[in-house]
Structure formats: structure tokens, C-alpha cells
């Protein structure tokens, strides 16, 4: 079936990425250099570290249509396979008829299918697989105006499946200084992405639903950029330079490029340098990865945050990992990038709904949020107390928005302004924390009659649920824990926040997929969990707008 399609030519894809009213980007990986054709559009593959990729910019599409497409390599059709059990892949464009409707399917933290039965039982049923199988069974005419939003941990480079451990152990060309149980080289990252996105259901849904994505820590390494101390320690490891280059280079190729529109790609100097390079473009991509990892006066040379306008819905995705500033001060993202985010949100009055995507939740369980701020204050203090607080920060993963308090306050102010700008709703969608919930925010600085604001978290899509997670997060949401944390935060000197919030749904544990359904001026959030490989049960449905 789908996973065995043209193994000597089409390695991965097609993946439908940015789609506009008349344009679309289709991403593929091939096993050899080729000319890739989608409808009337063609593109030559580029070579990066011996691997071959193409982004095909399709233009001239008709608004408000679903156009079936195939993929040809050097004139030979390689997609869809003749025996595919799935409907044909289509490109769904938007226009006046669909401008007011959007369905954003989102989640984070996903392993692909595994061949180890014991590990597969621990992982459970993949919620995105089940969503795709259910969607494929319905007629094309009933498919919603959907967008797939992947909010981090698309791959796990530091927590490998048994299958990947065996693959690493079988390699004879690995540097002996590299860890045996982690991905390091670019070639190993390529294998990780291929394994994660080769599931038949995933391959089909990503070929027919526009997909946007941002990374989180496990795409690189657990606790990536938690603090300056963490970064100083990891940089002492002899393999880290290769690891961060490989991680950022593979992210740029597999995830980031497709987040850009055709016009943005045409203006992107790095992509144009790769396109015009004669031969293997790895030196260009390697240099880009080094620039992306560097801090230059608080300004990042490479910006991974991006914006999509989907009809009358604006999506602003915030890079809350690589954009961090840790040397000298702590910021979730530097001033230049934060100003860019503010500029994208400032125009949100033009749309009905604003969706802010960030892999890490803005509003954590209140007790944890207060502890993260108190810990940040303690970790800045000199001596033994500061060193102990840093150890606690890393051990307990105290690194979300409240642990970057200045950035938390700035994001809170941004959300308050957006909610007062005339939009019908503001939703912050996130993942990372291995439990799912919806929280309603009350903003002190929002104007009377401001739009409702919600934090929506969906995590994981397909991952192991450790035994301690449910009791820990249930306790973290309790009133008693919140009061105790407030006392601790006050004693540590944490200033009062300009936002309060309450839990509306959850916490839900186990594999989950969430959907934000937007229609006119209404917004509804739905959380579902898999019952079988092709069915899901609704855990919660929330009306987000009055």
C-alpha cells in the first residue's frame, strides 16, 4: 500500500504545505535528481548532503476549489499509487465562498508507527492516524476546510524507538564520540523524518490537507535552550556542534521551507542560494544552521516564526525555542522577532479570528506558572541558592512562558491589545506538556467587550503516558496547589500577573487530537481521543464565542 509507493524514486511526500487562493507548495523527497511535476508546475530537485528535495510552486489555481493532483518524476507518475486505498490527493484553495470558515486540526508530540510490539502497546493508537482514516472514509464534498497545525516534537532525536536504536547500532560509519542512543548527523535526521512521515494515513493526510509546523525541544534535544547554563553545558560536548547543525538544517528543509508562501520563497536568499548552487548545497545549509543557532545582539539572523492568513482567520506561529535570548538576559524571543510578531497581530482587526501558535503553552496550570516565575527569580541569584534553582529548573522542565517572565508579560499585553481590536476570538494553541486542556483568560488590560481569549493545549498526539503524569497535573490544576504556589511566588518576589485564567476542559490524558472550528464570528474547540485505528470519541466541545 501507501508506504511502499515507488521506493526507488519518491522517498517521502508529497506534502501539501502553504496554500493560498491561487497558489500552493508541494514538498517531496526523492531518491535521485529529478524534475518534479505537479499539475502544470515543475521544479528541479536540489541536493543537500546527498539527499534530494523539491518544493514545487503551483500557480494559477482557481479559488474555492479542490483540485486533484498527481506527482511525476521525469515524466513518470509516482503518486498516487494505483493500489492506494485512499481518495485522490487534492489541493483545496480558498476564496470568497470559504473565507469565513476554517477548521484547524492541531496537536504535538508524535511518534510514527513502530515495529516493536511492546513499545507500540505503550504508545497506544495514533490520534492523527485515526483522524486521517476517518476523514478518508467520508466523501470529498464533506471534507472540512481544514489546516493541519503541528506544534512541535514532530520527531524525537533524543528518545529513540527500539527500531532507530537498532539502526544506529548497525551503522559502521558513525563517529565513536557520538552518543549511541541519540541522533547526531544530518543523514540520521533524514531517516528520522522519513520514518515519522511514512505512515500510510499520515502520508495521505499530509498530501491533501495544507500543513504548517513549528519545532519544539525533542526535534533537537530535550530541554533545548532552557537556560544559559544548559546551553553552556551542552556546548562542551564534542558532538554538539554537529548535532545542532544537523537539527536546524533538517528543520529548515523538512519543516520551515513549506511554511513560506511562493512569494516569500522567491525572496528568501538562502533558498535562492540553494536553488542556484551547482552541486551539493550542504555548505549553504550548514552555514544557515550556524547563523540560526547564533545570537547577535538579541537579533536572530534567521526567523522561524511565520504567519498564515486562512480566509478571515490569521495564524501567527511563534518560535518559542530557537528564538530565545539567554546570554545576558532571558527572553523567549528577541526584540526584533517580538516586534515582528506584534506587527502581524496589530493588523488582526482585518480578520474575524486570531490564532497564536506556540509550542509551549502561554497559560500553564496556575500553580506551575507561579513556580516557574519564582524559580526564574531564584536562579538569577548568586551562590548556592541560584545553582540549586538552576538544577531544579532543568530537572523539572520549568521553561515555559512564565519562566521567561518579561516575555510572558509582553505576550499577555499583546493578547490584550488583540482581544480589544475587534476580532471575535483570540486562541493560543500549544502542545508540549503531555496533557490536554482548555483555559479561559481574563485580561486586566483588555477593553470592555473585548473578544474571549483561550489557551488550547493538545499533547500528545502519539506518545507514552508515564504513570506520574495524570496525578501530577491534576494536582497542579487544583485550588490548593495554586494557593500554595501563589504564597511561594510572593515570597520569592514574583510580581502580580495582568491575567488570570480558569480551566474549562480537561486535563485529558493520553493520545488526543484537537480541532478549532471557526465559522463567521463563532469559534468552537473540540478534543477527541482514538477509540480504534479509524474512529475517535469526543471528550469535550467548547463554545469559545458568546
Short mmCIF file of C-alpha atoms in Angstrom, two decimals:
data_model
loop_
_atom_site.label_atom_id
_atom_site.label_comp_id
_atom_site.label_asym_id
_atom_site.label_seq_id
_atom_site.Cartn_x
_atom_site.Cartn_y
_atom_site.Cartn_z
CA UNK A 1 0.00 0.00 0.00
CA UNK A 2 0.92 3.64 0.52
CA UNK A 3 4.12 3.09 2.46
CA UNK A 4 5.60 1.08 -0.46
CA UNK A 5 4.97 3.60 -3.24
CA UNK A 6 7.88 3.90 -5.73
CA UNK A 7 10.66 3.16 -3.22
CA UNK A 8 13.37 3.91 -5.80
CA UNK A 9 12.08 7.38 -6.66
CA UNK A 10 9.64 9.02 -4.23
CA UNK A 11 11.15 8.67 -0.76
CA UNK A 12 8.71 10.91 1.11
CA UNK A 13 5.73 13.07 0.27
CA UNK A 14 4.04 14.67 -1.45
CA UNK A 15 3.35 17.04 1.44
CA UNK A 16 0.98 19.92 0.79
CA UNK A 17 2.30 22.97 2.58
CA UNK A 18 1.36 26.64 2.13
CA UNK A 19 -1.85 27.10 0.10
CA UNK A 20 -3.34 30.43 -0.99
CA UNK A 21 -6.31 31.34 -3.12
CA UNK A 22 -4.49 30.52 -6.37
CA UNK A 23 -1.15 29.03 -5.24
CA UNK A 24 0.21 26.01 -3.41
CA UNK A 25 3.53 24.48 -2.42
CA UNK A 26 4.10 20.73 -2.72
CA UNK A 27 7.18 19.29 -0.99
CA UNK A 28 8.81 15.97 -1.93
CA UNK A 29 11.94 13.99 -1.20
CA UNK A 30 13.28 11.78 -3.99
CA UNK A 31 15.98 9.13 -4.14
CA UNK A 32 17.75 10.72 -7.14
CA UNK A 33 17.92 14.04 -9.00
CA UNK A 34 14.76 14.62 -10.99
CA UNK A 35 12.33 17.10 -12.45
CA UNK A 36 9.19 17.05 -10.31
CA UNK A 37 5.86 17.91 -11.89
CA UNK A 38 2.59 18.73 -10.10
CA UNK A 39 -0.26 19.72 -12.44
CA UNK A 40 1.38 22.21 -14.85
CA UNK A 41 4.16 23.23 -12.45
CA UNK A 42 7.67 21.79 -12.44
CA UNK A 43 10.76 22.11 -10.24
CA UNK A 44 14.18 20.52 -10.23
CA UNK A 45 15.32 18.77 -7.07
CA UNK A 46 18.14 20.24 -5.02
CA UNK A 47 20.84 18.14 -3.38
CA UNK A 48 21.61 18.61 0.32
CA UNK A 49 24.17 16.30 1.94
CA UNK A 50 23.49 13.64 -0.70
CA UNK A 51 19.69 13.78 -0.36
CA UNK A 52 17.28 15.21 -2.91
CA UNK A 53 14.34 17.53 -2.26
CA UNK A 54 11.98 19.74 -4.23
CA UNK A 55 9.42 22.41 -3.49
CA UNK A 56 7.01 22.75 -6.40
CA UNK A 57 5.24 26.16 -6.51
CA UNK A 58 1.86 25.57 -8.14
CA UNK A 59 0.16 28.70 -9.50
CA UNK A 60 -2.94 29.56 -11.50
CA UNK A 61 -5.33 27.58 -9.31
CA UNK A 62 -8.99 28.54 -9.07
CA UNK A 63 -10.22 29.90 -5.73
CA UNK A 64 -12.70 27.81 -3.74
CA UNK A 65 -11.87 24.54 -5.49
CA UNK A 66 -10.42 21.14 -4.67
CA UNK A 67 -8.07 20.18 -7.48
CA UNK A 68 -6.93 16.53 -7.67
CA UNK A 69 -3.23 16.23 -8.47
CA UNK A 70 -0.56 13.67 -9.18
CA UNK A 71 3.25 13.77 -8.93
CA UNK A 72 5.58 12.88 -11.77
CA UNK A 73 9.34 12.41 -11.64
CA UNK A 74 11.00 12.88 -15.05
CA UNK A 75 7.65 12.22 -16.68
CA UNK A 76 6.88 9.05 -14.71
CA UNK A 77 3.86 9.14 -12.40
CA UNK A 78 4.82 8.17 -8.86
CA UNK A 79 1.81 9.47 -6.92
CA UNK A 80 -0.83 8.38 -6.17
CA UNK A 81 -0.10 4.66 -6.45
CA UNK A 82 -2.53 2.63 -8.50
CA UNK A 83 -3.50 0.50 -5.48
CA UNK A 84 -3.98 3.34 -2.99
CA UNK A 85 -6.85 2.69 -0.54
CA UNK A 86 -7.23 6.46 -0.03
CA UNK A 87 -9.10 9.10 -2.05
CA UNK A 88 -7.06 11.13 -4.56
CA UNK A 89 -4.88 13.87 -3.11
CA UNK A 90 -6.30 17.34 -3.71
CA UNK A 91 -5.23 20.97 -3.36
CA UNK A 92 -8.02 22.87 -1.53
CA UNK A 93 -7.85 26.58 -2.33
CA UNK A 94 -9.77 29.30 -0.54
CA UNK A 95 -11.79 32.19 -1.83
CA UNK A 96 -14.91 34.24 -1.13
CA UNK A 97 -17.09 31.16 -0.54
CA UNK A 98 -14.85 29.70 2.18
CA UNK A 99 -13.26 32.85 3.61
CA UNK A 100 -15.39 32.76 6.75
CA UNK A 101 -14.80 29.10 7.57
CA UNK A 102 -11.74 27.29 8.84
CA UNK A 103 -11.04 24.08 10.68
CA UNK A 104 -7.62 23.97 12.33
CA UNK A 105 -6.61 20.47 13.42
CA UNK A 106 -3.71 20.65 15.85
CA UNK A 107 -1.57 18.68 18.27
CA UNK A 108 2.01 17.93 19.24
CA UNK A 109 4.37 15.21 20.43
CA UNK A 110 4.03 12.38 17.93
CA UNK A 111 5.94 9.18 17.27
CA UNK A 112 5.28 7.46 13.97
CA UNK A 113 4.38 3.79 13.70
CA UNK A 114 6.86 1.42 15.32
CA UNK A 115 7.64 -2.23 14.70
CA UNK A 116 8.33 -3.10 18.34
CA UNK A 117 5.10 -4.59 19.74
CA UNK A 118 5.79 -3.75 23.38
CA UNK A 119 6.61 -0.12 22.58
CA UNK A 120 3.61 0.10 20.22
CA UNK A 121 1.31 -1.02 23.06
CA UNK A 122 2.75 1.67 25.32
CA UNK A 123 2.24 4.32 22.64
CA UNK A 124 -1.39 3.37 22.01
CA UNK A 125 -3.40 4.44 18.97
CA UNK A 126 -2.10 7.40 17.00
CA UNK A 127 -4.79 10.11 17.22
CA UNK A 128 -3.73 11.75 13.94
CA UNK A 129 -3.75 8.37 12.17
CA UNK A 130 -7.29 7.80 13.40
CA UNK A 131 -8.36 11.29 12.32
CA UNK A 132 -6.91 10.73 8.84
CA UNK A 133 -8.58 7.32 8.47
CA UNK A 134 -11.95 8.75 9.50
CA UNK A 135 -11.56 11.67 7.10
CA UNK A 136 -10.61 9.38 4.21
CA UNK A 137 -13.83 7.38 4.65
CA UNK A 138 -16.04 10.44 4.08
CA UNK A 139 -16.82 11.90 0.65
CA UNK A 140 -14.56 14.69 -0.57
CA UNK A 141 -17.51 17.08 -0.66
CA UNK A 142 -17.90 16.72 3.11
CA UNK A 143 -14.26 17.35 3.98
CA UNK A 144 -13.96 20.46 6.12
CA UNK A 145 -11.88 23.50 5.17
CA UNK A 146 -9.01 22.07 7.17
CA UNK A 147 -5.49 23.07 8.08
CA UNK A 148 -3.12 20.76 9.93
CA UNK A 149 -1.06 22.58 12.55
CA UNK A 150 1.81 20.53 14.04
CA UNK A 151 3.00 22.20 17.23
CA UNK A 152 6.34 20.58 17.96
CA UNK A 153 8.12 17.29 18.54
CA UNK A 154 7.45 16.01 15.04
CA UNK A 155 10.48 13.78 15.60
CA UNK A 156 12.31 12.57 18.70
CA UNK A 157 16.04 12.84 18.16
CA UNK A 158 16.95 12.07 21.76
CA UNK A 159 14.33 9.48 22.75
CA UNK A 160 14.61 6.87 20.04
CA UNK A 161 12.34 3.96 19.26
CA UNK A 162 13.83 0.46 19.52
CA UNK A 163 13.89 0.38 15.71
CA UNK A 164 16.05 3.50 15.49
CA UNK A 165 18.37 2.26 18.20
CA UNK A 166 18.96 -0.88 16.14
CA UNK A 167 19.62 1.21 13.05
CA UNK A 168 22.24 3.28 14.83
CA UNK A 169 23.86 0.17 16.28
CA UNK A 170 24.12 -1.37 12.81
CA UNK A 171 25.95 1.60 11.30
CA UNK A 172 29.71 1.22 10.93
CA UNK A 173 30.39 4.79 9.80
CA UNK A 174 29.36 6.65 12.97
CA UNK A 175 31.83 8.80 14.83
CA UNK A 176 32.79 6.96 18.05
CA UNK A 177 32.36 10.21 20.00
CA UNK A 178 28.66 10.35 19.15
CA UNK A 179 26.15 9.02 21.72
CA UNK A 180 24.77 5.57 20.94
CA UNK A 181 21.18 6.47 21.76
CA UNK A 182 20.73 9.86 20.06
CA UNK A 183 20.57 11.19 16.52
CA UNK A 184 23.54 13.39 15.58
CA UNK A 185 24.22 13.57 11.83
CA UNK A 186 22.05 15.10 9.10
CA UNK A 187 21.71 11.73 7.39
CA UNK A 188 20.35 10.27 10.63
CA UNK A 189 17.84 13.11 10.89
CA UNK A 190 16.66 12.39 7.36
CA UNK A 191 15.97 8.78 8.39
CA UNK A 192 14.08 10.03 11.44
CA UNK A 193 11.75 12.23 9.37
CA UNK A 194 11.19 9.53 6.78
CA UNK A 195 10.16 7.07 9.50
CA UNK A 196 7.85 9.61 11.18
CA UNK A 197 6.03 10.66 8.00
CA UNK A 198 5.81 7.37 6.10
CA UNK A 199 2.74 6.05 7.92
CA UNK A 200 0.14 5.47 5.17
CA UNK A 201 -2.56 7.56 6.86
CA UNK A 202 -0.13 10.36 7.70
CA UNK A 203 1.32 10.36 4.21
CA UNK A 204 -2.15 10.69 2.72
CA UNK A 205 -3.50 13.41 5.03
CA UNK A 206 -0.34 15.49 4.60
CA UNK A 207 -0.74 15.20 0.84
CA UNK A 208 -4.24 16.66 0.87
CA UNK A 209 -4.51 18.99 3.90
CA UNK A 210 -2.31 22.12 4.00
CA UNK A 211 0.19 21.64 6.81
CA UNK A 212 2.04 24.23 8.90
CA UNK A 213 4.54 23.28 11.58
CA UNK A 214 6.97 24.54 14.21
CA UNK A 215 9.55 22.65 16.24
CA UNK A 216 9.98 22.08 19.97
CA UNK A 217 12.80 20.67 22.07
CA UNK A 218 12.76 16.98 21.09
CA UNK A 219 13.16 17.88 17.42
CA UNK A 220 16.60 18.93 18.66
CA UNK A 221 17.11 17.69 22.25
CA UNK A 222 15.13 17.62 25.50
CA UNK A 223 15.21 20.99 27.31
CA UNK A 224 16.82 22.67 24.30
CA UNK A 225 17.67 26.29 25.23
CA UNK A 226 16.24 26.04 28.73
CA UNK A 227 18.83 28.48 30.08
CA UNK A 228 22.29 29.91 29.51
CA UNK A 229 23.68 27.30 31.92
CA UNK A 230 22.07 24.48 29.93
CA UNK A 231 23.47 25.84 26.69
CA UNK A 232 26.98 26.31 28.10
CA UNK A 233 26.98 22.74 29.39
CA UNK A 234 25.73 21.18 26.14
CA UNK A 235 28.24 23.12 24.04
CA UNK A 236 31.07 21.36 25.89
CA UNK A 237 30.02 18.02 24.41
CA UNK A 238 32.23 17.17 21.42
CA UNK A 239 29.31 16.12 19.22
CA UNK A 240 27.00 19.08 19.89
CA UNK A 241 28.25 21.29 17.04
CA UNK A 242 27.37 18.55 14.55
CA UNK A 243 24.08 17.84 16.33
CA UNK A 244 22.73 21.40 16.34
CA UNK A 245 23.80 21.94 12.73
CA UNK A 246 22.05 18.74 11.66
CA UNK A 247 18.93 19.53 13.68
CA UNK A 248 18.50 23.09 12.40
CA UNK A 249 19.44 22.17 8.83
CA UNK A 250 16.94 19.31 8.74
CA UNK A 251 14.26 21.50 10.35
CA UNK A 252 14.80 24.12 7.65
CA UNK A 253 14.48 21.52 4.89
CA UNK A 254 11.70 19.32 6.24
CA UNK A 255 9.60 21.81 8.20
CA UNK A 256 10.37 25.50 7.75
CA UNK A 257 10.54 25.97 3.97
CA UNK A 258 6.97 24.82 3.46
CA UNK A 259 5.71 27.41 5.96
CA UNK A 260 6.60 30.13 3.45
CA UNK A 261 4.44 31.30 0.56
CA UNK A 262 5.76 31.09 -3.03
CA UNK A 263 6.45 34.84 -2.97
CA UNK A 264 8.34 34.53 0.33
CA UNK A 265 10.39 31.64 -1.06
CA UNK A 266 11.23 33.67 -4.14
CA UNK A 267 12.57 36.43 -1.86
CA UNK A 268 14.36 34.09 0.58
CA UNK A 269 18.10 34.49 0.00
CA UNK A 270 19.01 31.12 1.49
CA UNK A 271 16.53 29.14 -0.59
CA UNK A 272 17.54 31.02 -3.73
CA UNK A 273 21.20 30.30 -2.99
CA UNK A 274 20.39 26.60 -2.70
CA UNK A 275 18.37 26.65 -5.93
CA UNK A 276 21.16 28.28 -7.93
CA UNK A 277 24.02 26.31 -6.37
CA UNK A 278 25.88 23.97 -8.70
CA UNK A 279 26.18 20.64 -6.89
CA UNK A 280 25.51 19.64 -3.30
CA UNK A 281 24.22 22.66 -1.36
CA UNK A 282 25.15 21.34 2.10
CA UNK A 283 27.73 24.11 2.75
CA UNK A 284 24.99 26.75 2.27
CA UNK A 285 22.55 24.96 4.57
CA UNK A 286 25.27 24.27 7.14
CA UNK A 287 26.15 27.98 7.26
CA UNK A 288 22.45 28.83 7.64
CA UNK A 289 22.19 26.45 10.61
CA UNK A 290 25.15 28.14 12.27
CA UNK A 291 23.51 31.55 11.81
CA UNK A 292 20.22 30.26 13.18
CA UNK A 293 21.94 28.97 16.30
CA UNK A 294 23.81 32.21 16.99
CA UNK A 295 22.67 35.20 19.00
CA UNK A 296 23.72 38.59 17.62
CA UNK A 297 22.85 41.43 19.94
CA UNK A 298 19.43 39.97 20.64
CA UNK A 299 18.57 39.72 16.93
CA UNK A 300 18.29 36.42 15.09
CA UNK A 301 19.62 36.30 11.53
CA UNK A 302 17.14 33.54 10.68
CA UNK A 303 13.49 33.90 11.68
CA UNK A 304 11.38 30.75 12.03
CA UNK A 305 8.21 32.50 13.23
CA UNK A 306 5.70 32.90 10.40
CA UNK A 307 2.16 33.99 9.54
CA UNK A 308 -0.64 32.37 7.53
CA UNK A 309 -3.90 34.06 6.60
CA UNK A 310 -6.61 31.44 6.11
CA UNK A 311 -9.66 33.28 4.86
CA UNK A 312 -10.71 35.63 7.66
CA UNK A 313 -8.52 33.81 10.20
CA UNK A 314 -4.97 34.92 10.93
CA UNK A 315 -2.46 32.42 12.28
CA UNK A 316 0.79 33.75 13.76
CA UNK A 317 3.20 30.98 14.69
CA UNK A 318 5.81 31.95 17.28
CA UNK A 319 9.19 30.24 17.51
CA UNK A 320 9.49 29.77 21.26
CA UNK A 321 12.63 27.58 21.13
CA UNK A 322 15.33 28.71 18.74
CA UNK A 323 14.34 32.37 19.08
CA UNK A 324 15.28 32.52 22.77
CA UNK A 325 17.80 35.02 24.09
CA UNK A 326 19.76 33.57 27.01
CA UNK A 327 23.06 35.46 27.13
CA UNK A 328 22.80 38.45 29.46
CA UNK A 329 19.01 38.40 29.75
CA UNK A 330 16.20 35.87 29.38
CA UNK A 331 13.70 36.36 26.57
CA UNK A 332 11.51 33.81 24.85
CA UNK A 333 12.39 35.61 21.61
CA UNK A 334 14.47 38.67 20.89
CA UNK A 335 13.20 42.22 20.45
CA UNK A 336 13.36 42.17 16.66
CA UNK A 337 11.36 38.97 16.36
CA UNK A 338 8.88 40.01 19.06
CA UNK A 339 8.31 43.28 17.21
CA UNK A 340 7.67 41.25 14.04
CA UNK A 341 5.06 39.18 15.91
CA UNK A 342 3.44 42.34 17.27
CA UNK A 343 3.26 43.79 13.75
CA UNK A 344 1.48 40.68 12.45
CA UNK A 345 -1.02 40.79 15.33
CA UNK A 346 -1.55 44.55 15.10
CA UNK A 347 -3.42 44.11 11.83
CA UNK A 348 -5.69 41.43 13.31
CA UNK A 349 -8.69 43.78 13.17
CA UNK A 350 -8.85 42.88 9.48
CA UNK A 351 -9.90 39.34 10.37
CA UNK A 352 -12.53 37.59 12.48
CA UNK A 353 -10.27 35.26 14.45
CA UNK A 354 -6.67 35.42 15.64
CA UNK A 355 -4.80 32.20 16.38
CA UNK A 356 -1.39 32.37 18.06
CA UNK A 357 0.62 29.18 17.80
CA UNK A 358 3.46 28.46 20.22
CA UNK A 359 4.78 25.00 21.00
CA UNK A 360 5.00 25.93 24.70
CA UNK A 361 1.79 26.99 26.47
CA UNK A 362 1.36 30.62 27.45
CA UNK A 363 -1.05 29.69 30.28
CA UNK A 364 0.17 26.68 32.23
CA UNK A 365 -1.65 25.20 35.23
CA UNK A 366 -1.60 28.24 37.58
CA UNK A 367 0.47 26.51 40.27
CA UNK A 368 3.19 25.59 37.77
CA UNK A 369 3.14 29.06 36.22
CA UNK A 370 3.79 30.69 39.60
CA UNK A 371 6.55 28.21 40.44
CA UNK A 372 8.27 28.83 37.10
CA UNK A 373 8.40 32.58 37.73
CA UNK A 374 9.64 32.09 41.30
CA UNK A 375 12.29 29.67 40.03
CA UNK A 376 13.49 32.17 37.42
CA UNK A 377 13.94 34.79 40.13
CA UNK A 378 15.87 32.36 42.35
CA UNK A 379 18.08 31.11 39.51
CA UNK A 380 19.30 34.68 38.89
CA UNK A 381 20.58 34.95 42.45
CA UNK A 382 24.26 34.30 43.13
CA UNK A 383 25.70 31.45 45.12
CA UNK A 384 24.31 28.13 46.23
CA UNK A 385 20.66 29.20 46.02
CA UNK A 386 20.99 30.20 42.40
CA UNK A 387 22.81 26.98 41.49
CA UNK A 388 20.13 24.90 43.21
CA UNK A 389 17.35 26.77 41.41
CA UNK A 390 19.07 26.12 38.08
CA UNK A 391 19.23 22.39 38.85
CA UNK A 392 15.54 22.41 39.74
CA UNK A 393 14.73 24.34 36.55
CA UNK A 394 16.39 21.72 34.36
CA UNK A 395 15.19 18.69 36.30
CA UNK A 396 11.55 19.83 36.44
CA UNK A 397 11.37 21.39 32.93
CA UNK A 398 10.50 24.84 34.31
CA UNK A 399 10.98 26.58 30.97
CA UNK A 400 7.60 27.67 29.63
CA UNK A 401 6.43 31.25 29.06
CA UNK A 402 6.05 32.04 32.81
CA UNK A 403 9.72 31.04 33.26
CA UNK A 404 10.57 33.91 30.89
CA UNK A 405 8.52 36.40 32.88
CA UNK A 406 9.36 39.52 30.86
CA UNK A 407 8.31 37.73 27.67
CA UNK A 408 5.19 36.33 29.37
CA UNK A 409 4.12 39.85 30.32
CA UNK A 410 4.84 41.14 26.82
CA UNK A 411 2.80 38.34 25.25
CA UNK A 412 -0.02 39.00 27.72
CA UNK A 413 -0.07 42.67 26.71
CA UNK A 414 -0.07 41.69 23.03
CA UNK A 415 -3.03 39.34 23.57
CA UNK A 416 -4.94 42.05 25.48
CA UNK A 417 -4.48 44.51 22.61
CA UNK A 418 -5.52 41.91 20.06
CA UNK A 419 -8.64 40.98 22.02
CA UNK A 420 -9.60 44.67 22.06
CA UNK A 421 -9.10 45.16 18.32
CA UNK A 422 -12.49 43.95 17.07
CA UNK A 423 -11.78 40.28 16.44
CA UNK A 424 -14.35 37.70 17.52
CA UNK A 425 -11.87 35.42 19.32
CA UNK A 426 -8.22 35.00 20.26
CA UNK A 427 -6.95 31.45 20.69
CA UNK A 428 -3.46 30.46 21.77
CA UNK A 429 -2.79 26.88 20.64
CA UNK A 430 0.09 24.88 22.13
CA UNK A 431 1.42 21.43 22.96
CA UNK A 432 4.48 20.05 24.79
CA UNK A 433 3.10 19.27 28.26
CA UNK A 434 1.63 15.76 27.71
CA UNK A 435 -1.85 16.65 28.83
CA UNK A 436 -4.63 18.49 27.01
CA UNK A 437 -6.87 21.27 28.30
CA UNK A 438 -8.72 24.47 27.54
CA UNK A 439 -8.46 27.55 29.76
CA UNK A 440 -10.33 30.89 29.62
CA UNK A 441 -8.27 34.03 30.26
CA UNK A 442 -9.34 37.26 31.96
CA UNK A 443 -7.05 40.11 30.93
CA UNK A 444 -6.77 43.17 33.16
CA UNK A 445 -5.79 45.42 30.26
CA UNK A 446 -8.39 44.32 27.71
CA UNK A 447 -11.10 46.85 26.85
CA UNK A 448 -14.77 46.32 27.85
CA UNK A 449 -16.44 43.99 25.39
CA UNK A 450 -13.10 42.52 24.25
CA UNK A 451 -13.06 39.19 22.44
CA UNK A 452 -12.84 36.00 24.53
CA UNK A 453 -9.32 34.64 24.92
CA UNK A 454 -8.48 30.95 25.38
CA UNK A 455 -5.43 28.78 25.80
CA UNK A 456 -5.94 25.45 23.97
CA UNK A 457 -3.37 22.72 24.56
CA UNK A 458 -3.26 19.34 22.79
CA UNK A 459 -0.46 16.96 23.76
CA UNK A 460 0.42 14.23 22.96
CA UNK A 461 -0.87 13.01 19.62
CA UNK A 462 1.02 9.70 19.88
CA UNK A 463 3.32 9.17 22.81
CA UNK A 464 3.80 7.22 26.01
CA UNK A 465 1.80 8.33 29.06
CA UNK A 466 4.04 7.97 32.09
CA UNK A 467 2.29 6.86 35.28
CA UNK A 468 3.04 10.06 37.21
CA UNK A 469 1.64 12.49 34.62
CA UNK A 470 -2.12 12.30 35.46
CA UNK A 471 -1.83 12.73 39.25
CA UNK A 472 0.81 15.45 38.87
CA UNK A 473 -1.20 17.64 36.50
CA UNK A 474 -4.50 17.04 38.29
CA UNK A 475 -2.82 18.32 41.44
CA UNK A 476 -1.25 21.24 39.56
CA UNK A 477 -4.71 22.43 38.46
CA UNK A 478 -6.14 22.23 41.99
CA UNK A 479 -7.02 25.29 44.06
CA UNK A 480 -4.87 24.14 46.98
CA UNK A 481 -1.76 23.84 44.79
CA UNK A 482 -2.49 27.23 43.25
CA UNK A 483 -2.75 28.92 46.66
CA UNK A 484 0.49 27.33 47.88
CA UNK A 485 2.30 28.34 44.69
CA UNK A 486 0.99 31.89 44.99
CA UNK A 487 2.46 32.10 48.51
CA UNK A 488 5.79 30.75 47.28
CA UNK A 489 5.82 33.18 44.36
CA UNK A 490 5.03 36.16 46.60
CA UNK A 491 7.85 35.25 48.98
CA UNK A 492 10.23 34.96 46.03
CA UNK A 493 9.25 38.41 44.81
CA UNK A 494 7.15 37.44 41.77
CA UNK A 495 5.10 40.44 40.61
CA UNK A 496 1.34 40.03 40.08
CA UNK A 497 0.28 38.97 36.61
CA UNK A 498 -2.04 41.03 34.39
CA UNK A 499 -4.01 37.91 33.51
CA UNK A 500 -5.90 35.24 35.44
CA UNK A 501 -7.30 32.06 33.98
CA UNK A 502 -9.52 29.10 34.80
CA UNK A 503 -9.73 25.62 33.42
CA UNK A 504 -12.75 24.91 31.20
CA UNK A 505 -11.97 21.39 29.96
CA UNK A 506 -9.52 18.70 30.96
CA UNK A 507 -6.96 17.86 31.84
CA UNK A 508 -7.23 14.97 29.35
CA UNK A 509 -4.56 12.32 29.31
CA UNK A 510 -3.49 10.01 26.53
CA UNK A 511 -3.34 10.46 22.78
CA UNK A 512 -5.52 13.39 21.68
CA UNK A 513 -6.26 15.46 18.60
CA UNK A 514 -7.91 18.88 18.85
CA UNK A 515 -9.84 20.95 16.34
CA UNK A 516 -10.59 24.66 16.33
CA UNK A 517 -13.69 25.22 14.20
CA UNK A 518 -14.24 28.78 13.03
CA UNK A 519 -17.37 29.87 11.16
CA UNK A 520 -18.20 33.53 10.73
CA UNK A 521 -17.84 35.10 14.17
CA UNK A 522 -18.16 31.83 16.09
CA UNK A 523 -15.41 29.56 17.41
CA UNK A 524 -15.70 26.03 18.79
CA UNK A 525 -12.93 23.83 20.22
CA UNK A 526 -13.23 20.03 20.11
CA UNK A 527 -10.95 17.50 21.80
CA UNK A 528 -11.06 13.87 20.58
CA UNK A 529 -9.29 10.65 21.51
CA UNK A 530 -8.96 7.47 19.41
CA UNK A 531 -11.24 4.50 20.04
CA UNK A 532 -9.77 2.46 17.19
CA UNK A 533 -7.48 2.94 14.22
CA UNK A 534 -10.27 4.74 12.34
CA UNK A 535 -12.58 6.23 14.98
CA UNK A 536 -12.42 8.84 17.72
CA UNK A 537 -14.55 9.74 20.70
CA UNK A 538 -15.29 13.35 21.59
CA UNK A 539 -14.01 14.29 25.04
CA UNK A 540 -15.05 17.93 25.05
CA UNK A 541 -16.75 20.53 22.86
CA UNK A 542 -16.48 24.17 23.91
CA UNK A 543 -18.24 27.22 22.53
CA UNK A 544 -15.47 29.83 22.67
CA UNK A 545 -17.51 32.82 21.49
CA UNK A 546 -20.64 34.17 23.23
#
